[in-house]
Coordinates of C-alpha atoms in Angstrom, one line a residue:
X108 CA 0.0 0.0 0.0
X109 CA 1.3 3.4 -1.1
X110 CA 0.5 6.6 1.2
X111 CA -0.1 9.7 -0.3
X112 CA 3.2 11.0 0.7
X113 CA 5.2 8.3 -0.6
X114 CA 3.2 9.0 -3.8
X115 CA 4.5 12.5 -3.8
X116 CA 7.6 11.6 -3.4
X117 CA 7.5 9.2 -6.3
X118 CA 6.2 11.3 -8.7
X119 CA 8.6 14.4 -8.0
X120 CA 11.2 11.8 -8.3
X121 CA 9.8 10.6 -11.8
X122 CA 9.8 14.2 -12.2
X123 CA 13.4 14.6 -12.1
X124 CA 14.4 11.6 -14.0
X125 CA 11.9 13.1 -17.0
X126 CA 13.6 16.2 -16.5
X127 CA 17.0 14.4 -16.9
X128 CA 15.8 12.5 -20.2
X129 CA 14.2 15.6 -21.8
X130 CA 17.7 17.9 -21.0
X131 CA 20.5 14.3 -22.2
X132 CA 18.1 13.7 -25.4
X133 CA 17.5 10.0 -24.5
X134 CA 14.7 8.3 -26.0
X135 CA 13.0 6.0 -23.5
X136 CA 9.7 4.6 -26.0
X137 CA 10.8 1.0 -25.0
X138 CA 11.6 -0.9 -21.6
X139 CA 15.2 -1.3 -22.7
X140 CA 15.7 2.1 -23.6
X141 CA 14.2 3.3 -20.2
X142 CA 16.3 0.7 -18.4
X143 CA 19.6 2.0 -19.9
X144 CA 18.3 5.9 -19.1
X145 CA 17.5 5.0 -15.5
X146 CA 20.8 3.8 -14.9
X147 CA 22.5 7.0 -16.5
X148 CA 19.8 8.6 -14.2
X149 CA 21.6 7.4 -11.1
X150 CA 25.2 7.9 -12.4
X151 CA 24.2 11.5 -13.4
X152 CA 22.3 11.8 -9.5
X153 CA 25.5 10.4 -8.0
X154 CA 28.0 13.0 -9.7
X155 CA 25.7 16.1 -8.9
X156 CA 25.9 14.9 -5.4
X157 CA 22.4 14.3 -5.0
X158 CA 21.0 12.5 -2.6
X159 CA 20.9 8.7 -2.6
X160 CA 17.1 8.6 -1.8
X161 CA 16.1 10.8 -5.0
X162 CA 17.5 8.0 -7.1
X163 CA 15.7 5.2 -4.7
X164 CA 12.7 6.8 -5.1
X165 CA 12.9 7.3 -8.8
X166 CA 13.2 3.5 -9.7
X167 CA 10.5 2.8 -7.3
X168 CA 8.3 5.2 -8.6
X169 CA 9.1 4.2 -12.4
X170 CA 7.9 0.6 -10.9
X171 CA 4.9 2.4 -9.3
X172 CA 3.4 4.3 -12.1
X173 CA 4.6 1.7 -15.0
X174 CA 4.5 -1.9 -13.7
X175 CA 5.7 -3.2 -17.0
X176 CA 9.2 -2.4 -15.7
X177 CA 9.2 -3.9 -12.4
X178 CA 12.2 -6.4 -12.4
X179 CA 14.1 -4.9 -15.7
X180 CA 15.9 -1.8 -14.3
X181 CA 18.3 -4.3 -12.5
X182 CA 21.5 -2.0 -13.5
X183 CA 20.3 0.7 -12.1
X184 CA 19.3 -1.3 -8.6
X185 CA 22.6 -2.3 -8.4
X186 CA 24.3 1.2 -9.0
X187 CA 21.9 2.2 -6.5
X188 CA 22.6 -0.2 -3.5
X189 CA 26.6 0.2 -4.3
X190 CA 26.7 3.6 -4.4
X191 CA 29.2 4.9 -1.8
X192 CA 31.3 2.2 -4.1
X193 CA 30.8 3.3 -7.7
X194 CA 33.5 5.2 -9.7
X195 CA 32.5 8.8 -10.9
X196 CA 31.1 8.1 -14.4
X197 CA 31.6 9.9 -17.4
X198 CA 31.8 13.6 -16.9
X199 CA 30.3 16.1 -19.2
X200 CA 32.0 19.1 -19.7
X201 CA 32.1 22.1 -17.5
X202 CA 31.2 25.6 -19.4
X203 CA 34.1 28.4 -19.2
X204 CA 32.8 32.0 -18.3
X205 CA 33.8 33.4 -21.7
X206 CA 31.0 31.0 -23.7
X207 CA 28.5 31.6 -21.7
X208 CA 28.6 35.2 -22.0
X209 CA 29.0 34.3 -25.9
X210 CA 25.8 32.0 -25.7
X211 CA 24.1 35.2 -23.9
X212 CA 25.5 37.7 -26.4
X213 CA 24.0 35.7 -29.0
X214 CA 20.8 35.6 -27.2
X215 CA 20.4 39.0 -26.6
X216 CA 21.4 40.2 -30.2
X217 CA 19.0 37.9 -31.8
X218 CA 16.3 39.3 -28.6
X219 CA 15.7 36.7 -26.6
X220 CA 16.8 38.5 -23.0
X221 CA 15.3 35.5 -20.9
X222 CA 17.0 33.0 -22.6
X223 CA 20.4 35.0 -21.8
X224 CA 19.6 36.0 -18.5
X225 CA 18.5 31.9 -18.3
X226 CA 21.7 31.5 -18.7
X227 CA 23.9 33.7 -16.7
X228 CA 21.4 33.3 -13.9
X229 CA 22.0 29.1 -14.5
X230 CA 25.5 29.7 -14.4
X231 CA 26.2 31.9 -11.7
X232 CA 23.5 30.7 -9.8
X233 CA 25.1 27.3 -10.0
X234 CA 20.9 26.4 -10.9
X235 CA 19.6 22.9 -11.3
X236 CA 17.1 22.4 -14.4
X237 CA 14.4 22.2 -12.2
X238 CA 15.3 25.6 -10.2
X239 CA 15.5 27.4 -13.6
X240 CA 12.3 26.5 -14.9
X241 CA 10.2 27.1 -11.6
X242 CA 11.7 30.6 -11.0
X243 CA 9.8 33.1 -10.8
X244 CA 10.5 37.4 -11.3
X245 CA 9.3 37.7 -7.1
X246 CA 11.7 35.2 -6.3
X247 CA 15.1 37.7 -7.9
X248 CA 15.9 41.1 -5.1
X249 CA 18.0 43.4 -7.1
X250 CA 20.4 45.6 -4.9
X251 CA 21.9 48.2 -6.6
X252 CA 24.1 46.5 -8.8
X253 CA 23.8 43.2 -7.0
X254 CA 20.9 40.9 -7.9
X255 CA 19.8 37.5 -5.2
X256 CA 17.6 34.9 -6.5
X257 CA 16.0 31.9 -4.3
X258 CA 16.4 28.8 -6.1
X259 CA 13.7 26.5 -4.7
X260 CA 11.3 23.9 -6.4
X261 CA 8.0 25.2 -5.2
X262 CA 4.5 24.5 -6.4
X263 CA 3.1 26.6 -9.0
X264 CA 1.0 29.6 -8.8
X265 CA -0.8 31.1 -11.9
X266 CA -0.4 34.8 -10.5
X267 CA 3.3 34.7 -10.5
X268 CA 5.0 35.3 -13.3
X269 CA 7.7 33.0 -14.8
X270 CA 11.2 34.1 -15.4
X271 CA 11.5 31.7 -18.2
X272 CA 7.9 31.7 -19.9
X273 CA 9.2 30.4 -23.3
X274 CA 9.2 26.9 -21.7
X275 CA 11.7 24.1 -21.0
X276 CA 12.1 22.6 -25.2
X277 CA 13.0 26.2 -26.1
X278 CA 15.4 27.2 -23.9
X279 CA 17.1 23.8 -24.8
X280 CA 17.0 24.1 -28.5
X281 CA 18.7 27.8 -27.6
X282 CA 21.4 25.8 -26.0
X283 CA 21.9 23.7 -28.7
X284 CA 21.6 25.8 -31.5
X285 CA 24.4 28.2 -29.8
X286 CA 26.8 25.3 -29.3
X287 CA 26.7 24.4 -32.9
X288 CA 27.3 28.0 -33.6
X289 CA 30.4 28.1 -31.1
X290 CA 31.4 24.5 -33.0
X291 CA 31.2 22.6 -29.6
X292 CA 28.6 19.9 -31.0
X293 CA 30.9 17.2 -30.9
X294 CA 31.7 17.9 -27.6
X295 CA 30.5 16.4 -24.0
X296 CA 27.9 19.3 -23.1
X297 CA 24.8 18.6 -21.6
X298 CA 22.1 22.3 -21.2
X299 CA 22.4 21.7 -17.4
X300 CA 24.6 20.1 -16.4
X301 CA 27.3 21.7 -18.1
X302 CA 26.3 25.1 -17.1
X303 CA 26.1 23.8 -13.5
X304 CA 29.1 22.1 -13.0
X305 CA 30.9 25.3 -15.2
X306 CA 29.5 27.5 -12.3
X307 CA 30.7 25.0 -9.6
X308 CA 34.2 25.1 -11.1
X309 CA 34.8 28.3 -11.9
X310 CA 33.3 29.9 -8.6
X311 CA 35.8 27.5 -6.7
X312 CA 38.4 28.7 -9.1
X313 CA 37.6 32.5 -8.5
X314 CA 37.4 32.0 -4.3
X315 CA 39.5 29.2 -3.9
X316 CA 36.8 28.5 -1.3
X317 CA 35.5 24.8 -1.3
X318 CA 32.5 25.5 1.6
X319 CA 32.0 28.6 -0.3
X320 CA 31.3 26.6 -3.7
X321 CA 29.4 23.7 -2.2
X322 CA 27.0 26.0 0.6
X323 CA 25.8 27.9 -3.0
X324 CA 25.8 24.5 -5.2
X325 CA 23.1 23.2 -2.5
X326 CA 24.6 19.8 -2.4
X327 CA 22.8 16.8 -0.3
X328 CA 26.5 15.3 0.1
X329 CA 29.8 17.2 0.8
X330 CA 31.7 14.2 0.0
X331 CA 30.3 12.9 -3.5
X332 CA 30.1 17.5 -4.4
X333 CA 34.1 17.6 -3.0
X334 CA 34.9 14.4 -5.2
X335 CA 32.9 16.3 -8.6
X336 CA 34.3 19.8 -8.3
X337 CA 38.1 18.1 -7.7
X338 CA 37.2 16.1 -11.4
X339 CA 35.7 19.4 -12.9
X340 CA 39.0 21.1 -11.6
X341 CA 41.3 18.5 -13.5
X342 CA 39.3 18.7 -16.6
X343 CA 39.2 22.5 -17.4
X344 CA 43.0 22.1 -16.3
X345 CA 43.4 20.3 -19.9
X346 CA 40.7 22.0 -21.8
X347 CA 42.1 24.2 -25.0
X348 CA 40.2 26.4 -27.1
X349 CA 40.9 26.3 -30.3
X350 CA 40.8 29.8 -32.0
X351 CA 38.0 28.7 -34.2
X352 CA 35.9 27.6 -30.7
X353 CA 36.8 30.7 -29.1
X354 CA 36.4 33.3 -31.5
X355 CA 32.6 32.9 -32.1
X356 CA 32.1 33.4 -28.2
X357 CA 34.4 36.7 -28.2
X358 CA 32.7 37.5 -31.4
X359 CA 29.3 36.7 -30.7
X360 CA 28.0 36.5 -34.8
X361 CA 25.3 34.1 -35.7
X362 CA 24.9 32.8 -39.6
X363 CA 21.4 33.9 -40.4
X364 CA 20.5 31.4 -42.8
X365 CA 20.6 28.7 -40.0
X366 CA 19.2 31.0 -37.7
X367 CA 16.0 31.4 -40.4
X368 CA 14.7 28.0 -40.3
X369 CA 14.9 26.6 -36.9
X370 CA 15.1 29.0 -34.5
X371 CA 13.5 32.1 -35.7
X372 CA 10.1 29.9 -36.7
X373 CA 10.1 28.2 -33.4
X374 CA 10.4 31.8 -31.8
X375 CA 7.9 33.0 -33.5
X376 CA 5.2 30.2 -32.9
X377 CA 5.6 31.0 -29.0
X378 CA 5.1 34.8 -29.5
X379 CA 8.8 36.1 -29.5
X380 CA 10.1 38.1 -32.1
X381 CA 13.6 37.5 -33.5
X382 CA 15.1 39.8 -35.3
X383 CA 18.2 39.1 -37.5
X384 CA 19.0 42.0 -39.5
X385 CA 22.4 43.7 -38.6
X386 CA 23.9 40.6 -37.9
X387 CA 27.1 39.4 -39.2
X388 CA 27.9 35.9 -40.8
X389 CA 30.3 34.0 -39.1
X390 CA 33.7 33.5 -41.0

């Protein structure tokens, strides 16, 4: 028997691991599929340094709401129950500073301010996916030239208004469409995650303060956040930009004619207008 509770915790657990499939691109339309996303799920959980629990509560839930699966996410059971043991899996990359003020450059010349202040505010906010998309204009306190925002998953209320109202699949495409213009397709960069653990890094790297970092990252566990900002560390430490990754973020120039199609049409269908003229093509 399942108590309401327990069924509220299920389904904002569910919640996340939708989240998580929506932001990675994983396709989950068949039991096998969602068995090898659950198990990414938990890896992904255990780098962030969430809490064990979430990811217990996810599988059970999946189990709960779709019985089909009950006895088929095995992998991500056992990831689960050896935790504390696993290895850190495979690290995405951590955005620098300089393209994220490219990615909201680009935003802002092509008008989109909420997508670029999505960013920064992701960034420097050192936001989960969840935090971005429920934040709301009363929950950002401006002071002077100093700005706090509240970063909590709260329910919804119709009367406040939505920092990011273009929704979740745009702000994504964004993302995307700005790494392709910054030629870092190929690369390991996930929308959240990236930005995250790029905010993580680089506020350690600024402060040299690891309680500093971890108290604004909002981390369940100390240990598993210590263990991912020492990894994030030692990978920027062997990051190089090419000149032709770099110079489209100092630049900030967007090729129109890919701009047209995608972007600009998908602006326009949820009521934004993008404008393109003045810009300059990309070399």
């Amino acid at each position: 028997m399942v108590s309401t509770g327990m069924r509220l915790r299920y389904s904002q657990a569910v919640l996340s691991f939708l989240v998580f499939l929506a932001d990675a691109d994983l396709a989950a339309t068949r039991t096998s599929q969602l068995c090898d996303a659950a198990a990414r799920w938990v890896e992904y959980l255990y780098a962030d340094g969430q809490r064990k629990g979430l990811a217990s509560d996810g599988l059970a839930g999946l189990q709960y709401f779709w019985p089909q699966c009950q006895g088929k996410l095995k992998q991500a059971w056992k990831l689960v129950k050896v935790w504390q043991r696993v290895g850190p899996p495979m690290r995405v990359l951590p955005l620098s500073p300089l393209l994220v003020l490219g990615m909201a450059g680009m935003a802002a010349a092509l008008r989109l301010p909420e997508i670029a202040a999505g960013l920064l505010v992701c960034f420097d906010g050192i936001l989960r996916s969840g935090e971005l998309y429920q934040l709301r204009v009363s929950d950002v306190t401006f002071y002077g030239s100093k700005a706090s925002a509240a970063a909590r998953l709260h329910k919804s209320k119709r009367s406040e208004q939505m920092v990011l109202t273009c929704g979740p699949e745009f702000f994504r495409n964004c993302f995307k469409f700005f790494l392709s213009e910054s030629h870092l397709s190929a690369f390991n960069i996930n929308v959240f995650y990236s930005l995250r653990r790029g905010g993580a890094t680089w506020d350690f790297l600024s402060y040299q303060s690891m309680e500093r970092t971890l108290l604004r990252g909002r981390w369940a566990s100390t240990s598993s956040a210590r263990v991912y900002l020492q990894d994030a560390v030692a990978t920027i430490a062997h990051l190089r930009l090419e000149e032709k990754v770099s110079r489209p973020a100092i630049q900030v120039t967007v090729d129109t004619g890919k701009v047209a199609a995608p972007l600009e049409d998908e602006a326009s269908s949820l009521g934004f207008s993008v404008k393109l003229s003045g810009f300059a093509k990309g070399p």
